[in-house]
Every structure is written in structure tokens, then in C-alpha cells.
PDB file of C-alpha atoms in Angstrom:
ATOM      1  CA  MET A   1      -0.309  -0.152   0.062  1.00  0.00           C
ATOM      2  CA  VAL A   2       1.444   3.531  -0.694  1.00  0.00           C
ATOM      3  CA  VAL A   3       0.966   6.208   2.198  1.00  0.00           C
ATOM      4  CA  ARG A   4       0.122   9.355   1.038  1.00  0.00           C
ATOM      5  CA  MET A   5       1.271  12.284   2.777  1.00  0.00           C
ATOM      6  CA  GLN A   6       0.102  16.060   1.380  1.00  0.00           C
ATOM      7  CA  PHE A   7       2.380  18.285  -0.023  1.00  0.00           C
ATOM      8  CA  PRO A   8       2.080  21.718   3.338  1.00  0.00           C
ATOM      9  CA  SER A   9       0.167  23.969   1.659  1.00  0.00           C
ATOM     10  CA  ILE A  10       2.539  27.075   1.998  1.00  0.00           C
ATOM     11  CA  ASP A  11       2.011  30.464   0.075  1.00  0.00           C
ATOM     12  CA  PRO A  12       5.497  31.201  -1.999  1.00  0.00           C
ATOM     13  CA  VAL A  13       4.615  35.069  -1.232  1.00  0.00           C
ATOM     14  CA  ALA A  14       6.195  35.606   2.324  1.00  0.00           C
ATOM     15  CA  VAL A  15       5.232  38.488   2.268  1.00  0.00           C
ATOM     16  CA  HIS A  16       3.298  41.630   0.182  1.00  0.00           C
ATOM     17  CA  LEU A  17       4.886  45.238   0.833  1.00  0.00           C
ATOM     18  CA  GLY A  18       2.282  46.482  -1.651  1.00  0.00           C
ATOM     19  CA  PRO A  19       2.101  46.259  -4.652  1.00  0.00           C
ATOM     20  CA  LEU A  20       6.348  44.171  -4.030  1.00  0.00           C
ATOM     21  CA  ALA A  21       5.302  40.509  -3.967  1.00  0.00           C
ATOM     22  CA  VAL A  22       8.541  39.488  -1.343  1.00  0.00           C
ATOM     23  CA  ARG A  23       9.330  35.164  -1.336  1.00  0.00           C
ATOM     24  CA  TRP A  24      10.483  32.537   0.091  1.00  0.00           C
ATOM     25  CA  TYR A  25      12.628  31.896  -2.741  1.00  0.00           C
ATOM     26  CA  ALA A  26      14.334  35.725  -2.250  1.00  0.00           C
ATOM     27  CA  LEU A  27      14.481  35.518   0.963  1.00  0.00           C
ATOM     28  CA  ALA A  28      16.002  32.799   1.810  1.00  0.00           C
ATOM     29  CA  TYR A  29      19.213  33.571  -0.765  1.00  0.00           C
ATOM     30  CA  ILE A  30      19.183  37.311   0.877  1.00  0.00           C
ATOM     31  CA  THR A  31      19.167  35.567   4.639  1.00  0.00           C
ATOM     32  CA  GLY A  32      21.516  33.035   3.537  1.00  0.00           C
ATOM     33  CA  ILE A  33      24.237  35.347   2.329  1.00  0.00           C
ATOM     34  CA  LEU A  34      23.327  37.959   5.499  1.00  0.00           C
ATOM     35  CA  LEU A  35      24.385  35.061   8.226  1.00  0.00           C
ATOM     36  CA  GLY A  36      27.183  33.519   5.341  1.00  0.00           C
ATOM     37  CA  TRP A  37      29.085  37.360   5.404  1.00  0.00           C
ATOM     38  CA  PHE A  38      28.065  37.069   9.662  1.00  0.00           C
ATOM     39  CA  TYR A  39      30.604  34.114   9.701  1.00  0.00           C
ATOM     40  CA  LEU A  40      33.012  35.228   7.959  1.00  0.00           C
ATOM     41  CA  ARG A  41      33.301  38.151   9.684  1.00  0.00           C
ATOM     42  CA  ALA A  42      32.995  36.160  12.045  1.00  0.00           C
ATOM     43  CA  MET A  43      36.278  34.133  11.451  1.00  0.00           C
ATOM     44  CA  ASN A  44      38.528  37.002  10.392  1.00  0.00           C
ATOM     45  CA  ARG A  45      38.460  38.482  13.697  1.00  0.00           C
ATOM     46  CA  ARG A  46      39.488  34.993  15.214  1.00  0.00           C
ATOM     47  CA  MET A  47      42.169  34.608  12.416  1.00  0.00           C
ATOM     48  CA  PRO A  48      42.309  37.430  10.871  1.00  0.00           C
ATOM     49  CA  LEU A  49      43.475  37.321   7.184  1.00  0.00           C
ATOM     50  CA  PRO A  50      46.001  39.598   5.741  1.00  0.00           C
ATOM     51  CA  ASN A  51      44.296  42.570   3.971  1.00  0.00           C
ATOM     52  CA  LEU A  52      41.159  41.197   4.232  1.00  0.00           C
ATOM     53  CA  THR A  53      40.277  44.649   6.257  1.00  0.00           C
ATOM     54  CA  PRO A  54      36.784  45.591   7.786  1.00  0.00           C
ATOM     55  CA  LYS A  55      35.821  47.299   4.517  1.00  0.00           C
ATOM     56  CA  ALA A  56      37.501  45.129   2.162  1.00  0.00           C
ATOM     57  CA  LEU A  57      34.514  42.500   4.060  1.00  0.00           C
ATOM     58  CA  GLU A  58      32.197  44.509   3.061  1.00  0.00           C
ATOM     59  CA  GLU A  59      32.746  44.458  -0.162  1.00  0.00           C
ATOM     60  CA  VAL A  60      32.449  40.470   0.013  1.00  0.00           C
ATOM     61  CA  LEU A  61      28.667  40.576  -0.653  1.00  0.00           C
ATOM     62  CA  SER A  62      28.186  43.014  -3.356  1.00  0.00           C
ATOM     63  CA  TYR A  63      31.028  39.978  -4.959  1.00  0.00           C
ATOM     64  CA  ALA A  64      29.083  36.506  -3.714  1.00  0.00           C
ATOM     65  CA  VAL A  65      25.757  39.126  -4.178  1.00  0.00           C
ATOM     66  CA  LEU A  66      27.193  38.986  -8.487  1.00  0.00           C
ATOM     67  CA  GLY A  67      28.834  36.000  -8.277  1.00  0.00           C
ATOM     68  CA  ILE A  68      25.983  33.788  -7.325  1.00  0.00           C
ATOM     69  CA  VAL A  69      22.881  35.966  -9.164  1.00  0.00           C
ATOM     70  CA  LEU A  70      25.227  35.769 -13.344  1.00  0.00           C
ATOM     71  CA  GLY A  71      26.916  32.386 -12.757  1.00  0.00           C
ATOM     72  CA  GLY A  72      23.441  30.512 -10.962  1.00  0.00           C
ATOM     73  CA  ARG A  73      21.567  31.715 -14.025  1.00  0.00           C
ATOM     74  CA  LEU A  74      24.400  31.593 -16.384  1.00  0.00           C
ATOM     75  CA  GLY A  75      24.778  27.999 -15.704  1.00  0.00           C
ATOM     76  CA  TYR A  76      21.692  27.065 -15.723  1.00  0.00           C
ATOM     77  CA  VAL A  77      20.934  28.290 -19.387  1.00  0.00           C
ATOM     78  CA  LEU A  78      24.233  26.508 -20.716  1.00  0.00           C
ATOM     79  CA  PHE A  79      23.960  23.397 -18.984  1.00  0.00           C
ATOM     80  CA  TYR A  80      20.240  22.889 -18.333  1.00  0.00           C
ATOM     81  CA  LYS A  81      18.405  24.221 -20.844  1.00  0.00           C
ATOM     82  CA  PRO A  82      20.998  25.586 -23.834  1.00  0.00           C
ATOM     83  CA  GLY A  83      18.773  24.734 -26.540  1.00  0.00           C
ATOM     84  CA  TYR A  84      15.339  26.650 -25.015  1.00  0.00           C
ATOM     85  CA  TYR A  85      17.615  29.983 -24.438  1.00  0.00           C
ATOM     86  CA  LEU A  86      19.050  30.366 -27.800  1.00  0.00           C
ATOM     87  CA  GLU A  87      15.493  29.694 -29.134  1.00  0.00           C
ATOM     88  CA  HIS A  88      14.135  32.221 -26.323  1.00  0.00           C
ATOM     89  CA  PRO A  89      17.571  34.999 -25.503  1.00  0.00           C
ATOM     90  CA  LEU A  90      14.986  36.959 -23.833  1.00  0.00           C
ATOM     91  CA  HIS A  91      14.044  35.367 -21.104  1.00  0.00           C
ATOM     92  CA  ILE A  92      17.343  34.975 -20.174  1.00  0.00           C
ATOM     93  CA  PRO A  93      17.509  38.132 -17.788  1.00  0.00           C
ATOM     94  CA  ALA A  94      13.751  36.300 -17.028  1.00  0.00           C
ATOM     95  CA  LEU A  95      14.998  35.261 -13.023  1.00  0.00           C
ATOM     96  CA  TRP A  96      11.505  35.259 -11.970  1.00  0.00           C
ATOM     97  CA  GLU A  97      10.720  32.697 -14.201  1.00  0.00           C
ATOM     98  CA  GLY A  98      12.762  30.681 -12.182  1.00  0.00           C
ATOM     99  CA  GLY A  99      15.782  28.171 -13.340  1.00  0.00           C
ATOM    100  CA  MET A 100      19.410  28.678 -11.243  1.00  0.00           C
ATOM    101  CA  SER A 101      22.359  26.660 -11.154  1.00  0.00           C
ATOM    102  CA  PHE A 102      24.207  25.686  -8.024  1.00  0.00           C
ATOM    103  CA  HIS A 103      27.331  24.404 -10.104  1.00  0.00           C
ATOM    104  CA  GLY A 104      26.776  27.836 -12.384  1.00  0.00           C
ATOM    105  CA  GLY A 105      27.311  29.986  -9.061  1.00  0.00           C
ATOM    106  CA  LEU A 106      30.252  27.767  -7.590  1.00  0.00           C
ATOM    107  CA  LEU A 107      32.066  29.113 -10.888  1.00  0.00           C
ATOM    108  CA  GLY A 108      30.474  32.515 -10.997  1.00  0.00           C
ATOM    109  CA  VAL A 109      31.573  33.285  -6.937  1.00  0.00           C
ATOM    110  CA  LEU A 110      35.375  31.320  -7.752  1.00  0.00           C
ATOM    111  CA  ALA A 111      35.431  33.964 -10.501  1.00  0.00           C
ATOM    112  CA  ALA A 112      34.057  36.968  -8.686  1.00  0.00           C
ATOM    113  CA  PHE A 113      36.271  36.079  -5.555  1.00  0.00           C
ATOM    114  CA  ILE A 114      39.708  35.928  -7.996  1.00  0.00           C
ATOM    115  CA  LEU A 115      38.756  39.124  -8.545  1.00  0.00           C
ATOM    116  CA  PHE A 116      38.125  40.625  -5.151  1.00  0.00           C
ATOM    117  CA  CYS A 117      41.168  38.595  -3.997  1.00  0.00           C
ATOM    118  CA  ARG A 118      43.546  40.294  -6.805  1.00  0.00           C
ATOM    119  CA  ARG A 119      41.649  43.754  -6.049  1.00  0.00           C
ATOM    120  CA  TYR A 120      42.387  43.458  -2.274  1.00  0.00           C
ATOM    121  CA  ARG A 121      46.032  41.099  -2.315  1.00  0.00           C
ATOM    122  CA  VAL A 122      43.833  38.435   0.064  1.00  0.00           C
ATOM    123  CA  SER A 123      45.524  35.589  -0.338  1.00  0.00           C
ATOM    124  CA  PHE A 124      43.430  33.235  -2.453  1.00  0.00           C
ATOM    125  CA  LEU A 125      43.372  29.436  -1.132  1.00  0.00           C
ATOM    126  CA  PRO A 126      42.972  30.853   2.340  1.00  0.00           C
ATOM    127  CA  PHE A 127      40.236  33.225   2.051  1.00  0.00           C
ATOM    128  CA  MET A 128      38.445  30.020   0.258  1.00  0.00           C
ATOM    129  CA  ASP A 129      38.297  28.182   3.444  1.00  0.00           C
ATOM    130  CA  MET A 130      36.691  31.138   5.136  1.00  0.00           C
ATOM    131  CA  MET A 131      34.299  30.340   2.034  1.00  0.00           C
ATOM    132  CA  ALA A 132      34.205  27.727   2.343  1.00  0.00           C
ATOM    133  CA  CYS A 133      32.394  27.372   5.782  1.00  0.00           C
ATOM    134  CA  ALA A 134      30.122  30.079   4.797  1.00  0.00           C
ATOM    135  CA  THR A 135      28.794  28.712   1.934  1.00  0.00           C
ATOM    136  CA  PRO A 136      26.534  25.486   4.109  1.00  0.00           C
ATOM    137  CA  ILE A 137      24.445  28.165   5.220  1.00  0.00           C
ATOM    138  CA  GLY A 138      23.427  29.533   2.439  1.00  0.00           C
ATOM    139  CA  LEU A 139      23.270  25.856   0.505  1.00  0.00           C
ATOM    140  CA  PHE A 140      20.610  25.083   3.668  1.00  0.00           C
ATOM    141  CA  PHE A 141      17.719  28.246   3.018  1.00  0.00           C
ATOM    142  CA  GLY A 142      18.109  27.467   0.135  1.00  0.00           C
ATOM    143  CA  ARG A 143      16.519  23.765  -0.371  1.00  0.00           C
ATOM    144  CA  LEU A 144      14.776  24.714   2.297  1.00  0.00           C
ATOM    145  CA  ALA A 145      12.896  27.370  -0.443  1.00  0.00           C
ATOM    146  CA  ASN A 146      13.015  24.362  -3.439  1.00  0.00           C
ATOM    147  CA  PHE A 147      10.873  22.851  -0.765  1.00  0.00           C
ATOM    148  CA  VAL A 148       8.673  25.664  -0.386  1.00  0.00           C
ATOM    149  CA  ASN A 149       8.125  26.223  -3.687  1.00  0.00           C
ATOM    150  CA  GLY A 150       7.439  22.317  -4.376  1.00  0.00           C
ATOM    151  CA  GLU A 151       9.680  21.828  -6.795  1.00  0.00           C
ATOM    152  CA  LEU A 152      12.986  19.918  -7.493  1.00  0.00           C
ATOM    153  CA  PHE A 153      10.697  17.009  -5.084  1.00  0.00           C
ATOM    154  CA  GLY A 154      11.829  13.665  -5.295  1.00  0.00           C
ATOM    155  CA  ARG A 155      11.464  10.233  -7.278  1.00  0.00           C
ATOM    156  CA  VAL A 156       7.995   8.426  -6.619  1.00  0.00           C
ATOM    157  CA  SER A 157       8.100   6.484  -3.403  1.00  0.00           C
ATOM    158  CA  ASN A 158       6.155   4.515  -0.530  1.00  0.00           C
ATOM    159  CA  VAL A 159       8.583   5.757   2.323  1.00  0.00           C
ATOM    160  CA  PRO A 160       6.176   6.581   5.021  1.00  0.00           C
ATOM    161  CA  TRP A 161       7.121  10.282   5.019  1.00  0.00           C
ATOM    162  CA  ALA A 162       6.767  10.542   1.556  1.00  0.00           C
ATOM    163  CA  MET A 163       4.516  13.312   0.126  1.00  0.00           C
ATOM    164  CA  VAL A 164       2.376  14.263  -3.121  1.00  0.00           C
ATOM    165  CA  PHE A 165       3.878  17.010  -4.043  1.00  0.00           C
ATOM    166  CA  PRO A 166       1.407  20.014  -6.367  1.00  0.00           C
ATOM    167  CA  HIS A 167       3.705  19.513 -10.314  1.00  0.00           C
ATOM    168  CA  GLY A 168       4.752  15.989  -8.896  1.00  0.00           C
ATOM    169  CA  GLY A 169       1.485  14.216 -10.268  1.00  0.00           C
ATOM    170  CA  PRO A 170      -0.701  11.929  -8.165  1.00  0.00           C
ATOM    171  CA  LEU A 171       1.886   9.740  -6.831  1.00  0.00           C
ATOM    172  CA  PRO A 172       3.772  10.432  -3.653  1.00  0.00           C
ATOM    173  CA  ARG A 173       7.837  11.686  -3.737  1.00  0.00           C
ATOM    174  CA  HIS A 174      10.964  11.613  -2.094  1.00  0.00           C
ATOM    175  CA  PRO A 175      11.369  14.649   0.004  1.00  0.00           C
ATOM    176  CA  SER A 176      15.226  15.033  -1.701  1.00  0.00           C
ATOM    177  CA  GLN A 177      15.119  18.718  -1.332  1.00  0.00           C
ATOM    178  CA  LEU A 178      14.578  18.651   2.673  1.00  0.00           C
ATOM    179  CA  TYR A 179      17.722  15.829   2.195  1.00  0.00           C
ATOM    180  CA  GLU A 180      19.993  18.266   0.035  1.00  0.00           C
ATOM    181  CA  ALA A 181      19.419  20.502   3.015  1.00  0.00           C
ATOM    182  CA  GLY A 182      20.356  17.695   5.680  1.00  0.00           C
ATOM    183  CA  LEU A 183      23.581  16.685   3.927  1.00  0.00           C
ATOM    184  CA  GLU A 184      24.753  19.653   1.547  1.00  0.00           C
ATOM    185  CA  GLY A 185      22.791  22.374   4.255  1.00  0.00           C
ATOM    186  CA  LEU A 186      23.363  21.008   7.653  1.00  0.00           C
ATOM    187  CA  ALA A 187      25.684  17.669   8.335  1.00  0.00           C
ATOM    188  CA  LEU A 188      28.751  19.355   5.506  1.00  0.00           C
ATOM    189  CA  GLY A 189      28.452  23.252   7.784  1.00  0.00           C
ATOM    190  CA  VAL A 190      28.534  21.449  11.219  1.00  0.00           C
ATOM    191  CA  THR A 191      31.604  19.486   9.810  1.00  0.00           C
ATOM    192  CA  LEU A 192      32.741  22.161   7.961  1.00  0.00           C
ATOM    193  CA  PHE A 193      32.391  24.511  11.420  1.00  0.00           C
ATOM    194  CA  LEU A 194      34.093  21.908  13.502  1.00  0.00           C
ATOM    195  CA  LEU A 195      37.479  21.246  11.871  1.00  0.00           C
ATOM    196  CA  GLN A 196      38.235  25.478  11.766  1.00  0.00           C
ATOM    197  CA  ARG A 197      36.705  25.541  15.513  1.00  0.00           C
ATOM    198  CA  PHE A 198      38.577  22.646  17.091  1.00  0.00           C
ATOM    199  CA  THR A 199      41.765  21.126  14.955  1.00  0.00           C
ATOM    200  CA  ARG A 200      44.452  22.966  12.616  1.00  0.00           C
ATOM    201  CA  ALA A 201      43.293  23.066   9.886  1.00  0.00           C
ATOM    202  CA  ARG A 202      43.016  26.349   8.810  1.00  0.00           C
ATOM    203  CA  THR A 203      47.308  26.769   8.699  1.00  0.00           C
ATOM    204  CA  ARG A 204      47.032  24.436   5.624  1.00  0.00           C
ATOM    205  CA  PRO A 205      45.475  26.374   3.288  1.00  0.00           C
ATOM    206  CA  GLY A 206      42.441  24.513   0.927  1.00  0.00           C
ATOM    207  CA  LEU A 207      41.866  22.111   3.073  1.00  0.00           C
ATOM    208  CA  LEU A 208      38.296  23.697   4.288  1.00  0.00           C
ATOM    209  CA  ALA A 209      38.398  24.947   0.417  1.00  0.00           C
ATOM    210  CA  GLY A 210      38.683  20.652  -0.647  1.00  0.00           C
ATOM    211  CA  GLY A 211      36.859  19.419   2.436  1.00  0.00           C
ATOM    212  CA  PHE A 212      33.676  21.684   1.339  1.00  0.00           C
ATOM    213  CA  LEU A 213      34.553  20.595  -2.542  1.00  0.00           C
ATOM    214  CA  ALA A 214      34.548  17.293  -2.200  1.00  0.00           C
ATOM    215  CA  GLY A 215      31.538  17.062   0.978  1.00  0.00           C
ATOM    216  CA  TYR A 216      28.716  18.544  -1.280  1.00  0.00           C
ATOM    217  CA  ALA A 217      29.590  16.888  -4.205  1.00  0.00           C
ATOM    218  CA  CYS A 218      29.322  12.935  -2.742  1.00  0.00           C
ATOM    219  CA  ALA A 219      26.136  14.684  -0.845  1.00  0.00           C
ATOM    220  CA  ARG A 220      24.485  15.853  -4.027  1.00  0.00           C
ATOM    221  CA  LEU A 221      26.259  12.710  -5.359  1.00  0.00           C
ATOM    222  CA  PHE A 222      23.740  10.955  -2.862  1.00  0.00           C
ATOM    223  CA  ALA A 223      20.974  12.674  -2.624  1.00  0.00           C
ATOM    224  CA  GLU A 224      20.547  12.136  -6.297  1.00  0.00           C
ATOM    225  CA  GLN A 225      19.493   8.720  -6.509  1.00  0.00           C
ATOM    226  CA  PHE A 226      16.207  10.470  -4.585  1.00  0.00           C
ATOM    227  CA  ARG A 227      15.539  13.214  -6.630  1.00  0.00           C
ATOM    228  CA  GLU A 228      13.635  13.164  -9.919  1.00  0.00           C
ATOM    229  CA  PRO A 229      15.906  13.858 -13.251  1.00  0.00           C
ATOM    230  CA  ASP A 230      15.016  17.537 -15.034  1.00  0.00           C
ATOM    231  CA  ALA A 231      12.564  16.441 -17.366  1.00  0.00           C
ATOM    232  CA  HIS A 232      13.823  17.821 -20.669  1.00  0.00           C
ATOM    233  CA  LEU A 233      16.638  16.114 -19.744  1.00  0.00           C
ATOM    234  CA  GLY A 234      16.281  12.613 -17.390  1.00  0.00           C
ATOM    235  CA  PHE A 235      19.520  10.846 -17.040  1.00  0.00           C
ATOM    236  CA  LEU A 236      22.565  11.215 -19.091  1.00  0.00           C
ATOM    237  CA  PHE A 237      23.844   8.265 -20.776  1.00  0.00           C
ATOM    238  CA  GLY A 238      20.544   5.963 -19.266  1.00  0.00           C
ATOM    239  CA  PHE A 239      22.724   6.004 -14.897  1.00  0.00           C
ATOM    240  CA  ILE A 240      23.543   8.957 -14.485  1.00  0.00           C
ATOM    241  CA  THR A 241      21.759  12.887 -13.940  1.00  0.00           C
ATOM    242  CA  MET A 242      23.845  16.984 -15.062  1.00  0.00           C
ATOM    243  CA  GLY A 243      24.218  17.462 -11.124  1.00  0.00           C
ATOM    244  CA  GLN A 244      25.799  14.095 -10.547  1.00  0.00           C
ATOM    245  CA  LEU A 245      27.875  15.270 -13.710  1.00  0.00           C
ATOM    246  CA  LEU A 246      28.884  18.445 -13.132  1.00  0.00           C
ATOM    247  CA  CYS A 247      30.364  16.922  -9.094  1.00  0.00           C
ATOM    248  CA  LEU A 248      32.481  14.637 -10.838  1.00  0.00           C
ATOM    249  CA  PRO A 249      34.720  17.667 -12.000  1.00  0.00           C
ATOM    250  CA  MET A 250      34.500  18.863  -8.246  1.00  0.00           C
ATOM    251  CA  LEU A 251      34.780  15.597  -5.860  1.00  0.00           C
ATOM    252  CA  VAL A 252      38.431  15.044  -8.579  1.00  0.00           C
ATOM    253  CA  LEU A 253      39.132  19.294  -7.613  1.00  0.00           C
ATOM    254  CA  GLY A 254      38.681  18.560  -4.142  1.00  0.00           C
ATOM    255  CA  ALA A 255      40.246  15.542  -3.471  1.00  0.00           C
ATOM    256  CA  ILE A 256      43.230  17.691  -4.870  1.00  0.00           C
ATOM    257  CA  LEU A 257      43.046  20.133  -2.469  1.00  0.00           C
ATOM    258  CA  LEU A 258      43.012  17.953  -0.143  1.00  0.00           C
ATOM    259  CA  ALA A 259      45.839  15.697  -1.070  1.00  0.00           C
ATOM    260  CA  ARG A 260      47.940  19.384  -1.275  1.00  0.00           C
ATOM    261  CA  ALA A 261      47.143  20.361   2.403  1.00  0.00           C
ATOM    262  CA  CYS A 262      47.184  17.334   3.822  1.00  0.00           C
ATOM    263  CA  SER A 263      50.606  16.935   2.431  1.00  0.00           C
ATOM    264  CA  GLY A 264      51.858  20.153   3.596  1.00  0.00           C
ATOM    265  CA  ALA A 265      53.019  20.990  -0.245  1.00  0.00           C
ATOM    266  CA  HIS A 266      51.547  24.913   1.016  1.00  0.00           C
ATOM    267  CA  GLY A 267      53.405  25.210   3.747  1.00  0.00           C
ATOM    268  CA  CYS A 268      52.001  27.585   6.221  1.00  0.00           C
ATOM    269  CA  SER A 269      52.959  31.796   6.416  1.00  0.00           C
ATOM    270  CA  ALA A 270      53.555  32.864   9.969  1.00  0.00           C
ATOM    271  CA  MET A 271      49.839  33.663  10.987  1.00  0.00           C
ATOM    272  CA  GLU A 272      48.649  30.627   9.703  1.00  0.00           C
ATOM    273  CA  ALA A 273      51.312  28.692  11.760  1.00  0.00           C
ATOM    274  CA  GLY A 274      49.909  30.123  15.241  1.00  0.00           C
ATOM    275  CA  ASP A 275      47.431  29.406  17.437  1.00  0.00           C
ATOM    276  CA  LEU A 276      44.429  28.924  16.486  1.00  0.00           C
ATOM    277  CA  ARG A 277      41.116  29.781  17.874  1.00  0.00           C
ATOM    278  CA  GLY A 278      38.654  29.629  15.539  1.00  0.00           C
ATOM    279  CA  ALA A 279      35.213  31.168  15.185  1.00  0.00           C
TER     280      ALA A 279
END
């Protein structure tokens, strides 16, 4: 017997400000970015990076938002629906229609932070280690927003907590957005927090960034087994989803960074070799 749990009826609009409708999705992005920024400031107060001044930290928000929005949107266009947007190029800026790619956002953020680090002369890998610790906060809230929107739902299932999604047909499905929130957001975030807080991980540039890349890739590869493949793509090569395919280079790069950091290839600066207090 298939158990049917009804998807909770949640208005995607959190609040109306006159003619402006503020959606949960937008609030999730804003909350995740702001909390990540506060966490970044806390880490930098306890173990400052050279040249990462309060003024430079204020600019981080602008670079992050541009990287996430531009990279996320262009990644979705190129990775998931290139044919459609080639025929309808005027729809590319239409963010309100939905369509953001994590992997595109990651590439956008990397490009933005390369420019940021060059402008302010901040060491790139130590800075990305800090960003790696803050990123799961945004992932957690983003996946919760996916759940509220009833999008990116899971495959048909008869587990007791399976539910019928508004746009997923009559059969109950895995709430895979919550699985991803727990794995990519909560579990990965707590793991990186413990590493940077209670170990000397930040004295080895690239360790936390590599841990994030490899950890996210493993979490996504696992969670995608429960998530419904994109309808217009299905399984690539008959067995792998686009999300899983894009995670493979992340896993390889993460493993390389971890291996280099653990082998001490980068060494430690005087600042990095000191007592680590964490955040």
C-alpha cells in the first residue's frame, strides 16, 4: 500500500509590500548570504587574513551576490536548457521565471572572488577556506526554499514520509529537497565548522575548500539517487543525472586540494602557524 502524505500548503509569497511580492525563495537567498557574511566576519576576527580589512569584507557581499546570480543563471542556461534559451534569448534575464544552477553559481563565485582577492591582495586559498565554511548556510536555506516552492522534488516512493507534490503528479515522492538541506547544508556545514573551530585546518590552505568541494559532491551524488531527474534531460548516458555529472569534477578538484593540503605542499605562513582560535 502506498502511503500519501500531502504536501503542506505554503504560499510561495512570504509577504506583500504594497505591489511588491517578497517570495520565500528570495528571502532564503538573502538570509543565507547575510548569515554567511556574518560568519565570515567572525572567522576573520578570530584569525585575520592579511589585507582582509573591514572595508574589504563589506565588498564581499557585492561580489558574492553578483557571482551567485550571474553564475547561477548562466549555469542553468548552459547546463540545463541551452536549446530553449538559444531560441528565446530574451528570457535569459527573467530570473522570476525560475532556473538557477548551483554549479553555475559556484563558478560565478569563484570568478568573482578571484577578482576580489586580486583587488585587495588577499591570499586566495585561505580566503576560499573561509568561504567554504560559510557556504553551507546558504545551501541549507536554498534547499528549504526549493521545498516551500514544491520544486526539485524526489522520485516516486512508498516511504512513510513520502508526499504528493503539487506539480509532481498523483503519486507520493521523496522530499529530496530536505535530504539535500540536511546533507549539503546542515551536515556539511557542521563538519566544516568543527574542523575550523577545533583543529588546525586553517593552517593548511585548501583543506577546508577541498573538504567542501568533495563533501558537497559526495552529498549531491548520494541525494540525487532520490531526486527526480530534470524532465527535459532525464538520465544522461542512461544512468547519471546532470547534477551528478557536474559533481564529478568537483570531487576530483576537492580530492586534489585535500591531498595537497594534507601533504603540506603549501606550507604555513607566520600568521597561519600561530595558535588557532577558530570562530
